[in-house]
Tab-separated table of C-alpha atoms in Angstrom:
chain	number	residue	atom	x	y	z
A	1	MET	CA	-163.255	32.765	149.478
A	2	PRO	CA	-161.358	29.629	150.607
A	3	THR	CA	-162.598	26.263	149.338
A	4	PRO	CA	-164.418	24.326	152.085
A	5	ARG	CA	-163.008	20.910	152.998
A	6	LEU	CA	-166.094	18.736	152.924
A	7	THR	CA	-166.239	15.351	154.627
A	8	VAL	CA	-168.434	13.027	152.561
A	9	ARG	CA	-169.702	9.536	153.451
A	10	THR	CA	-171.770	7.222	151.213
A	11	LEU	CA	-173.311	4.039	152.580
A	12	PRO	CA	-175.717	1.491	151.060
A	13	VAL	CA	-179.174	1.416	152.642
A	14	ALA	CA	-182.298	-0.706	152.407
A	15	ASP	CA	-185.017	0.476	150.031
A	16	PRO	CA	-186.552	3.518	151.805
A	17	GLY	CA	-189.426	3.905	149.340
A	18	PRO	CA	-190.065	6.249	146.383
A	19	LEU	CA	-187.374	8.905	146.114
A	20	LEU	CA	-189.637	11.913	145.730
A	21	GLN	CA	-191.605	10.949	148.826
A	22	LEU	CA	-188.462	11.409	150.932
A	23	LEU	CA	-188.186	15.130	150.190
A	24	PRO	CA	-188.913	17.912	152.669
A	25	ASP	CA	-191.099	20.829	151.619
A	26	ASP	CA	-188.194	23.292	151.862
A	27	SER	CA	-185.902	23.687	148.820
A	28	PRO	CA	-186.176	20.143	147.413
A	29	LEU	CA	-183.507	18.901	145.005
A	30	ALA	CA	-184.318	16.116	142.572
A	31	TRP	CA	-183.240	14.316	139.406
A	32	VAL	CA	-185.406	11.212	138.981
A	33	ARG	CA	-186.542	9.017	136.112
A	34	GLY	CA	-188.419	5.778	136.617
A	35	ASN	CA	-187.039	3.956	139.637
A	36	GLU	CA	-183.618	5.624	139.510
A	37	GLY	CA	-182.158	8.990	140.372
A	38	LEU	CA	-181.117	11.335	143.139
A	39	VAL	CA	-182.903	13.527	145.668
A	40	GLY	CA	-181.293	15.876	148.135
A	41	TRP	CA	-181.956	18.385	150.877
A	42	GLY	CA	-180.052	20.812	153.016
A	43	ARG	CA	-177.136	22.883	151.753
A	44	ALA	CA	-173.537	21.939	152.530
A	45	THR	CA	-172.241	24.562	150.115
A	46	SER	CA	-173.261	26.273	146.888
A	47	VAL	CA	-172.121	28.803	144.330
A	48	GLY	CA	-173.786	31.249	141.969
A	49	VAL	CA	-172.143	32.030	138.637
A	50	SER	CA	-173.077	34.381	135.823
A	51	GLY	CA	-171.789	35.814	132.579
A	52	ARG	CA	-170.474	34.007	129.543
A	53	SER	CA	-167.846	32.251	131.657
A	54	ARG	CA	-170.468	30.649	133.926
A	55	PHE	CA	-169.674	27.064	132.874
A	56	VAL	CA	-165.912	27.583	133.200
A	57	ASP	CA	-166.341	29.256	136.578
A	58	ALA	CA	-168.691	26.505	137.775
A	59	GLU	CA	-166.263	23.767	136.741
A	60	ALA	CA	-163.335	25.557	138.414
A	61	TRP	CA	-165.356	25.805	141.647
A	62	TRP	CA	-166.358	22.145	141.436
A	63	THR	CA	-162.836	20.929	140.651
A	64	ALA	CA	-161.442	22.796	143.666
A	65	LEU	CA	-164.219	21.467	145.904
A	66	VAL	CA	-163.631	17.870	144.784
A	67	GLY	CA	-159.880	18.236	145.273
A	68	ALA	CA	-160.281	19.410	148.864
A	69	ALA	CA	-162.963	16.905	149.936
A	70	GLU	CA	-162.465	13.775	152.012
A	71	VAL	CA	-164.723	11.099	150.533
A	72	GLU	CA	-165.572	7.588	151.690
A	73	ASP	CA	-167.798	5.861	149.150
A	74	ASP	CA	-168.864	2.280	149.813
A	75	VAL	CA	-171.211	2.197	146.809
A	76	ARG	CA	-169.210	3.534	143.839
A	77	LEU	CA	-172.031	3.987	141.377
A	78	PRO	CA	-172.824	7.060	139.251
A	79	GLY	CA	-174.352	9.543	141.702
A	80	SER	CA	-172.733	8.192	144.860
A	81	GLY	CA	-169.935	10.008	146.679
A	82	LEU	CA	-169.692	13.780	146.354
A	83	VAL	CA	-172.298	15.202	143.936
A	84	CYS	CA	-173.874	18.548	143.235
A	85	PHE	CA	-177.108	19.565	141.557
A	86	GLY	CA	-177.011	22.409	139.063
A	87	SER	CA	-179.192	24.690	136.986
A	88	PHE	CA	-177.767	27.085	134.409
A	89	ALA	CA	-179.252	30.237	132.923
A	90	PHE	CA	-180.173	30.184	129.254
A	91	ASP	CA	-178.290	33.477	128.849
A	92	GLY	CA	-175.559	33.988	131.456
A	93	ASP	CA	-175.548	37.733	130.936
A	94	ARG	CA	-179.177	38.018	132.043
A	95	ALA	CA	-179.623	35.537	134.932
A	96	GLU	CA	-177.606	33.656	137.539
A	97	SER	CA	-176.773	29.938	137.446
A	98	VAL	CA	-176.334	27.820	140.561
A	99	LEU	CA	-174.607	24.661	141.811
A	100	VAL	CA	-175.723	23.145	145.133
A	101	VAL	CA	-174.093	20.417	147.232
A	102	PRO	CA	-176.850	19.040	149.498
A	103	SER	CA	-176.214	17.990	153.075
A	104	VAL	CA	-177.975	14.692	152.336
A	105	VAL	CA	-178.424	12.820	149.048
A	106	VAL	CA	-180.428	9.626	148.596
A	107	GLY	CA	-179.913	7.701	145.385
A	108	GLN	CA	-180.911	4.566	143.558
A	109	ARG	CA	-179.271	2.951	140.541
A	110	ASP	CA	-179.043	-0.604	139.247
A	111	GLY	CA	-181.187	-1.829	142.153
A	112	VAL	CA	-178.853	-0.348	144.790
A	113	TRP	CA	-179.932	2.341	147.278
A	114	TRP	CA	-177.553	4.624	149.153
A	115	VAL	CA	-177.373	7.710	151.308
A	116	THR	CA	-174.622	10.310	151.149
A	117	THR	CA	-174.065	12.715	154.045
A	118	VAL	CA	-171.815	15.766	154.127
A	119	ASP	CA	-170.050	17.018	157.239
A	120	GLY	CA	-171.885	14.643	159.559
A	121	ALA	CA	-175.441	15.532	158.517
A	122	ASP	CA	-178.260	13.347	159.823
A	123	GLY	CA	-178.459	10.371	157.459
A	124	ASP	CA	-181.926	9.200	158.477
A	125	VAL	CA	-183.516	9.297	155.013
A	126	ARG	CA	-187.002	9.898	156.422
A	127	ALA	CA	-186.043	12.401	159.081
A	128	PHE	CA	-186.796	15.480	156.985
A	129	ALA	CA	-189.883	14.416	155.027
A	130	THR	CA	-192.825	16.512	156.191
A	131	GLY	CA	-195.783	14.423	155.094
A	132	THR	CA	-198.082	14.532	152.080
A	133	PRO	CA	-197.608	17.462	149.684
A	134	VAL	CA	-200.316	20.107	149.842
A	135	THR	CA	-202.367	20.882	146.733
A	136	PRO	CA	-202.022	24.499	145.477
A	137	VAL	CA	-204.858	26.685	146.796
A	138	GLY	CA	-206.820	29.079	144.600
A	139	LEU	CA	-204.509	28.791	141.603
A	140	THR	CA	-205.085	31.092	138.617
A	141	LEU	CA	-203.211	31.122	135.294
A	142	THR	CA	-202.616	34.254	133.217
A	143	ASP	CA	-200.404	35.047	130.249
A	144	ASP	CA	-197.182	36.794	131.103
A	145	VAL	CA	-196.019	39.689	128.947
A	146	PRO	CA	-196.126	39.308	125.974
A	147	ASP	CA	-199.551	37.650	125.905
A	148	GLY	CA	-200.564	35.034	123.356
A	149	ALA	CA	-201.813	37.493	120.742
A	150	ALA	CA	-198.657	39.587	120.932
A	151	TRP	CA	-196.543	36.443	120.826
A	152	THR	CA	-198.007	35.326	117.492
A	153	ALA	CA	-196.873	38.672	116.052
A	154	ILE	CA	-193.391	37.980	117.419
A	155	VAL	CA	-193.419	34.584	115.721
A	156	ALA	CA	-194.477	36.209	112.450
A	157	GLU	CA	-191.516	38.569	112.743
A	158	GLY	CA	-189.277	35.570	113.426
A	159	VAL	CA	-190.494	33.930	110.206
A	160	ALA	CA	-189.805	37.195	108.357
A	161	ARG	CA	-186.220	37.207	109.690
A	162	ILE	CA	-185.805	33.642	108.419
A	163	THR	CA	-187.247	34.521	105.011
A	164	ALA	CA	-184.802	37.423	104.832
A	165	GLY	CA	-181.908	35.026	105.439
A	166	GLU	CA	-180.953	36.429	108.854
A	167	VAL	CA	-181.290	32.986	110.517
A	168	SER	CA	-182.291	29.473	109.445
A	169	LYS	CA	-184.180	28.646	112.639
A	170	VAL	CA	-185.011	30.517	115.826
A	171	VAL	CA	-186.665	29.200	118.998
A	172	LEU	CA	-189.122	31.612	120.609
A	173	ALA	CA	-190.613	31.078	124.054
A	174	ARG	CA	-193.363	32.563	126.177
A	175	ALA	CA	-194.470	32.333	129.796
A	176	VAL	CA	-197.637	31.925	131.857
A	177	VAL	CA	-197.945	33.101	135.478
A	178	ALA	CA	-199.471	30.741	138.045
A	179	GLN	CA	-200.663	32.583	141.160
A	180	ALA	CA	-201.923	30.738	144.223
A	181	LEU	CA	-203.421	32.068	147.443
A	182	GLU	CA	-200.786	30.339	149.565
A	183	PRO	CA	-197.140	29.261	149.057
A	184	VAL	CA	-196.930	26.362	146.591
A	185	ASP	CA	-195.504	23.090	147.917
A	186	LEU	CA	-193.174	22.200	145.036
A	187	ARG	CA	-193.375	18.515	145.897
A	188	TRP	CA	-196.959	18.554	144.615
A	189	PRO	CA	-196.118	19.248	140.942
A	190	LEU	CA	-192.960	17.108	141.218
A	191	GLN	CA	-194.916	14.016	142.216
A	192	ALA	CA	-197.621	14.678	139.612
A	193	LEU	CA	-195.029	15.093	136.840
A	194	PHE	CA	-193.233	11.936	137.906
A	195	ARG	CA	-196.506	10.006	137.832
A	196	ASP	CA	-197.740	11.347	134.487
A	197	TYR	CA	-194.434	11.498	132.567
A	198	PRO	CA	-192.439	8.436	133.651
A	199	SER	CA	-190.176	8.524	130.577
A	200	CYS	CA	-189.016	12.080	131.388
A	201	TRP	CA	-186.439	13.282	133.910
A	202	THR	CA	-188.237	14.976	136.815
A	203	PHE	CA	-186.082	17.713	138.351
A	204	ALA	CA	-185.973	20.362	141.052
A	205	VAL	CA	-183.109	22.811	141.612
A	206	GLU	CA	-183.411	26.145	143.437
A	207	GLY	CA	-187.134	26.509	142.812
A	208	LEU	CA	-187.001	25.377	139.170
A	209	VAL	CA	-189.193	22.274	138.813
A	210	GLY	CA	-190.196	20.283	135.758
A	211	ALA	CA	-190.043	17.076	133.752
A	212	THR	CA	-187.841	17.219	130.680
A	213	PRO	CA	-187.941	14.732	127.820
A	214	GLU	CA	-184.590	16.001	126.514
A	215	MET	CA	-181.210	14.776	127.781
A	216	LEU	CA	-178.673	17.409	126.740
A	217	VAL	CA	-175.809	15.095	127.677
A	218	ARG	CA	-175.097	12.112	129.888
A	219	LEU	CA	-171.478	11.107	130.540
A	220	ARG	CA	-170.676	7.712	132.013
A	221	ASP	CA	-167.350	5.882	131.760
A	222	GLY	CA	-166.137	7.932	128.805
A	223	ILE	CA	-169.320	7.597	126.705
A	224	ALA	CA	-171.518	10.632	126.113
A	225	THR	CA	-175.113	10.408	124.936
A	226	SER	CA	-177.410	13.241	123.909
A	227	ARG	CA	-181.117	13.022	123.090
A	228	VAL	CA	-182.211	15.613	120.544
A	229	LEU	CA	-185.891	16.567	120.288
A	230	ALA	CA	-187.150	18.928	117.614
A	231	GLY	CA	-190.262	18.677	115.494
A	232	THR	CA	-193.455	18.408	117.531
A	233	LEU	CA	-196.992	17.188	116.936
A	234	ARG	CA	-199.866	17.757	119.355
A	235	ARG	CA	-201.915	14.738	120.351
A	236	SER	CA	-205.547	14.750	119.220
A	237	GLY	CA	-207.005	12.611	122.018
A	238	ASP	CA	-207.967	9.886	119.538
A	239	ALA	CA	-205.583	6.895	119.529
A	240	ASN	CA	-206.195	5.966	115.884
A	241	GLU	CA	-205.776	9.544	114.707
A	242	ASP	CA	-202.578	9.925	116.745
A	243	LEU	CA	-201.219	6.732	115.193
A	244	ARG	CA	-201.922	8.082	111.720
A	245	ARG	CA	-200.468	11.518	112.431
A	246	GLY	CA	-197.446	10.055	114.215
A	247	GLY	CA	-196.637	8.112	111.069
A	248	MET	CA	-196.722	11.365	109.109
A	249	LEU	CA	-194.383	13.270	111.444
A	250	PRO	CA	-191.139	11.858	109.963
A	251	ARG	CA	-192.419	12.940	106.516
A	252	SER	CA	-193.196	16.521	107.514
A	253	ILE	CA	-190.759	18.783	105.640
A	254	LYS	CA	-191.053	21.530	108.262
A	255	ASP	CA	-190.489	19.203	111.229
A	256	VAL	CA	-187.701	17.195	109.613
A	257	GLU	CA	-185.923	20.438	108.687
A	258	GLU	CA	-186.233	21.730	112.249
A	259	HIS	CA	-184.978	18.416	113.629
A	260	GLY	CA	-182.031	18.325	111.256
A	261	TYR	CA	-180.816	21.712	112.463
A	262	ALA	CA	-180.935	20.507	116.072
A	263	VAL	CA	-179.084	17.245	115.406
A	264	GLY	CA	-176.446	19.029	113.353
A	265	SER	CA	-175.821	21.577	116.106
A	266	VAL	CA	-175.248	18.790	118.666
A	267	ALA	CA	-172.885	16.837	116.426
A	268	ASP	CA	-170.887	19.966	115.561
A	269	ALA	CA	-170.611	21.043	119.206
A	270	LEU	CA	-169.444	17.618	120.364
A	271	ALA	CA	-166.878	17.138	117.599
A	272	PRO	CA	-163.889	18.889	119.309
A	273	LEU	CA	-164.420	16.912	122.549
A	274	VAL	CA	-164.837	13.378	121.212
A	275	THR	CA	-162.785	10.731	119.422
A	276	SER	CA	-165.751	9.145	117.623
A	277	ILE	CA	-169.436	9.920	117.202
A	278	ASP	CA	-172.504	7.986	116.064
A	279	VAL	CA	-175.407	9.963	114.597
A	280	PRO	CA	-178.364	7.814	113.450
A	281	SER	CA	-179.416	8.443	109.868
A	282	ALA	CA	-183.080	9.033	110.738
A	283	PRO	CA	-185.026	10.103	113.859
A	284	PHE	CA	-187.604	8.075	115.734
A	285	VAL	CA	-190.942	9.293	117.108
A	286	LEU	CA	-190.959	9.806	120.880
A	287	GLU	CA	-194.511	9.617	122.206
A	288	LEU	CA	-195.467	11.536	125.354
A	289	PRO	CA	-198.937	11.919	126.875
A	290	ASN	CA	-199.413	15.416	125.415
A	291	VAL	CA	-197.220	15.535	122.284
A	292	MET	CA	-195.065	13.504	119.913
A	293	HIS	CA	-191.517	14.548	119.022
A	294	LEU	CA	-188.988	13.609	116.398
A	295	ALA	CA	-186.038	12.300	118.435
A	296	THR	CA	-182.444	11.264	117.777
A	297	ASP	CA	-180.002	9.743	120.280
A	298	VAL	CA	-176.428	10.838	119.504
A	299	ARG	CA	-173.622	8.777	121.084
A	300	ALA	CA	-169.905	9.596	121.309
A	301	ALA	CA	-166.638	8.504	122.948
A	302	VAL	CA	-165.111	11.538	124.684
A	303	ARG	CA	-161.497	12.619	124.960
A	304	ARG	CA	-159.696	11.945	128.230
A	305	GLY	CA	-160.297	14.642	130.832
A	306	THR	CA	-163.619	15.745	129.367
A	307	SER	CA	-166.314	16.291	132.017
A	308	SER	CA	-170.097	16.383	131.805
A	309	LEU	CA	-169.947	20.085	132.662
A	310	SER	CA	-167.597	20.831	129.769
A	311	LEU	CA	-169.862	18.849	127.434
A	312	ALA	CA	-172.909	20.788	128.630
A	313	ALA	CA	-171.021	24.033	128.082
A	314	ALA	CA	-170.163	23.047	124.515
A	315	LEU	CA	-173.702	21.957	123.682
A	316	HIS	CA	-175.607	24.886	125.172
A	317	PRO	CA	-177.529	26.505	123.624
A	318	SER	CA	-178.350	23.884	121.011
A	319	ALA	CA	-180.514	24.590	117.990
A	320	ALA	CA	-183.365	22.863	119.858
A	321	VAL	CA	-183.656	25.799	122.311
A	322	CYS	CA	-181.916	28.624	120.447
A	323	GLY	CA	-181.748	28.161	116.688
A	324	THR	CA	-179.133	28.291	113.982
A	325	PRO	CA	-176.722	29.858	113.325
A	326	ARG	CA	-176.363	30.056	117.094
A	327	ALA	CA	-175.099	33.629	117.474
A	328	ALA	CA	-177.614	35.080	115.021
A	329	ALA	CA	-180.499	33.153	116.578
A	330	LEU	CA	-179.541	34.293	120.084
A	331	ALA	CA	-179.490	37.898	118.875
A	332	VAL	CA	-182.992	37.511	117.393
A	333	ILE	CA	-184.265	35.952	120.639
A	334	THR	CA	-182.824	38.821	122.678
A	335	GLU	CA	-184.429	41.372	120.363
A	336	LEU	CA	-187.845	39.786	119.783
A	337	GLU	CA	-188.825	37.471	122.609
A	338	GLY	CA	-189.769	40.189	125.082
A	339	MET	CA	-189.318	38.206	128.309
A	340	GLU	CA	-186.580	36.887	130.590
A	341	ARG	CA	-186.095	33.111	130.357
A	342	GLY	CA	-183.995	32.837	133.502
A	343	ARG	CA	-182.956	29.195	133.838
A	344	TYR	CA	-185.682	27.895	131.530
A	345	SER	CA	-184.123	26.001	128.569
A	346	GLY	CA	-180.708	25.960	130.260
A	347	PRO	CA	-178.896	22.802	131.404
A	348	VAL	CA	-180.223	21.213	134.605
A	349	GLY	CA	-179.003	18.069	136.349
A	350	TRP	CA	-176.063	16.838	138.402
A	351	THR	CA	-172.367	16.046	138.268
A	352	GLY	CA	-170.186	13.775	140.370
A	353	ALA	CA	-166.586	13.953	141.547
A	354	SER	CA	-165.369	11.901	138.558
A	355	GLY	CA	-166.852	14.381	136.093
A	356	ASP	CA	-169.587	11.967	135.040
A	357	GLY	CA	-173.105	13.314	135.270
A	358	GLU	CA	-176.429	13.972	133.590
A	359	TRP	CA	-177.599	17.320	132.229
A	360	GLY	CA	-181.051	17.713	130.755
A	361	ILE	CA	-182.571	20.791	129.179
A	362	ALA	CA	-184.937	22.611	131.547
A	363	LEU	CA	-188.157	22.226	129.563
A	364	ARG	CA	-191.766	21.605	130.641
A	365	CYS	CA	-190.937	23.524	133.790
A	366	ALA	CA	-191.836	26.329	136.175
A	367	GLN	CA	-189.746	28.700	138.262
A	368	ALA	CA	-190.939	29.630	141.737
A	369	ASP	CA	-190.632	33.317	142.569
A	370	PRO	CA	-188.138	33.623	145.465
A	371	ALA	CA	-189.862	36.834	146.589
A	372	ASP	CA	-193.352	35.305	146.453
A	373	PRO	CA	-193.543	31.506	146.955
A	374	SER	CA	-197.208	31.529	145.911
A	375	ARG	CA	-196.206	32.611	142.382
A	376	LEU	CA	-194.583	30.604	139.582
A	377	ARG	CA	-193.730	31.270	135.934
A	378	LEU	CA	-194.392	28.431	133.484
A	379	PHE	CA	-192.483	28.329	130.186
A	380	ALA	CA	-192.862	26.827	126.724
A	381	GLY	CA	-191.403	27.535	123.303
A	382	GLY	CA	-191.267	26.360	119.727
A	383	GLY	CA	-188.776	26.100	116.913
A	384	ILE	CA	-189.562	28.594	114.162
A	385	VAL	CA	-188.523	27.793	110.589
A	386	ALA	CA	-189.573	29.120	107.188
A	387	GLY	CA	-192.803	27.086	107.112
A	388	SER	CA	-193.972	27.986	110.634
A	389	LYS	CA	-197.497	29.362	111.119
A	390	PRO	CA	-197.815	31.684	114.158
A	391	HIS	CA	-201.158	30.358	115.438
A	392	ASP	CA	-199.977	26.758	115.082
A	393	GLU	CA	-196.868	27.646	117.075
A	394	LEU	CA	-199.025	29.238	119.796
A	395	ALA	CA	-201.120	26.061	119.964
A	396	GLU	CA	-197.908	24.034	120.275
A	397	THR	CA	-196.832	26.083	123.306
A	398	VAL	CA	-200.231	25.436	124.902
A	399	SER	CA	-199.591	21.698	124.521
A	400	LYS	CA	-196.106	22.053	125.966
A	401	LEU	CA	-197.458	24.030	128.939
A	402	MET	CA	-199.981	21.292	129.711
A	403	PRO	CA	-197.652	19.076	131.797
A	404	MET	CA	-196.970	21.883	134.291
A	405	THR	CA	-200.491	23.344	134.321
A	406	ALA	CA	-201.967	19.887	134.928
A	407	ALA	CA	-199.381	19.095	137.605
A	408	LEU	CA	-200.395	22.231	139.486
A	409	THR	CA	-204.142	21.892	139.103
A	410	VAL	CA	-205.020	18.166	138.934
A	411	ASN	CA	-205.412	16.162	142.119
A	412	ALA	CA	-202.685	13.580	142.767
């Protein structure tokens, strides 16, 4: 198929209001944190990729598209000019990944607002918004297969594989099905997540919506940063108790071990693509409304010609969503997990024409069913190490599911 020759125009605009409130109810695209980010709608062009070469194929498509495009950019900030949103499958052999170039993108960064249009699309930033999002009607939540009881047995088997020396860590996930009586307006959970989790990156790409606390990689002006989260503590609801327990998290042997595997996997994956790397000697505690995580921000200077897509390809799947050693952990997941992750726990975000971009890990998320827009699958997982207790791990997934279940069921 010949590469389309897109005509792209970016202009500064006056503040049009909150980004997520500009979205239409049909196929919203979003990557927003705090007052900054990108939203998009319409489809100028897109591509689906699969298999183990999905990142290479996606970058080849994007490079050709950028090379053929005519771009006028009066803003010249990260996210202006030609951009695409993307969402990659956890396992490319089992699900399709997608890149989408919207017809219209509205962005804000460093106090500057802009609108990008492709091929003469209508640049009126409020022309497509269709009013207040509609609350989901008659929503019910049920365990997907395997259910919670069966999943604890899977976790126990994962611990047995670790004890036997097959892997050092494996991440196992499960899913919950949300069924409504009418099609779900995805702007509803997006706005709730944005409100309740302002420190996370709220995203929407091809029906996958969520708010991730984990930045797989950000590339800007030759500097890559990656936020690693592993080691989790559920909040108790009591501020004093949470303060006490949060102070204990960095001293938990199980959680520190799990976190160390994740940080090591990121540093090792980045090493061939960077000229220098800074890995802090100890993690900090990242506090979210529902949980606390051990967190480490890794920072590196990348080699010339390295793109955010190539960095995401090198980093995925990290020990935070797969385990270690990577190949052995992926084999255990395929054998034991008993469900299809799709694009859950894969990279999600955006890239620009320069190669700079931001790719988070699709966590705390739900995937709308393209065949039934009233149905979504919600996902959560946990890192399993030698000291893991199956029922504690199940309780951890309940905490991690809470952001999406609350976003779907609590009034805005």
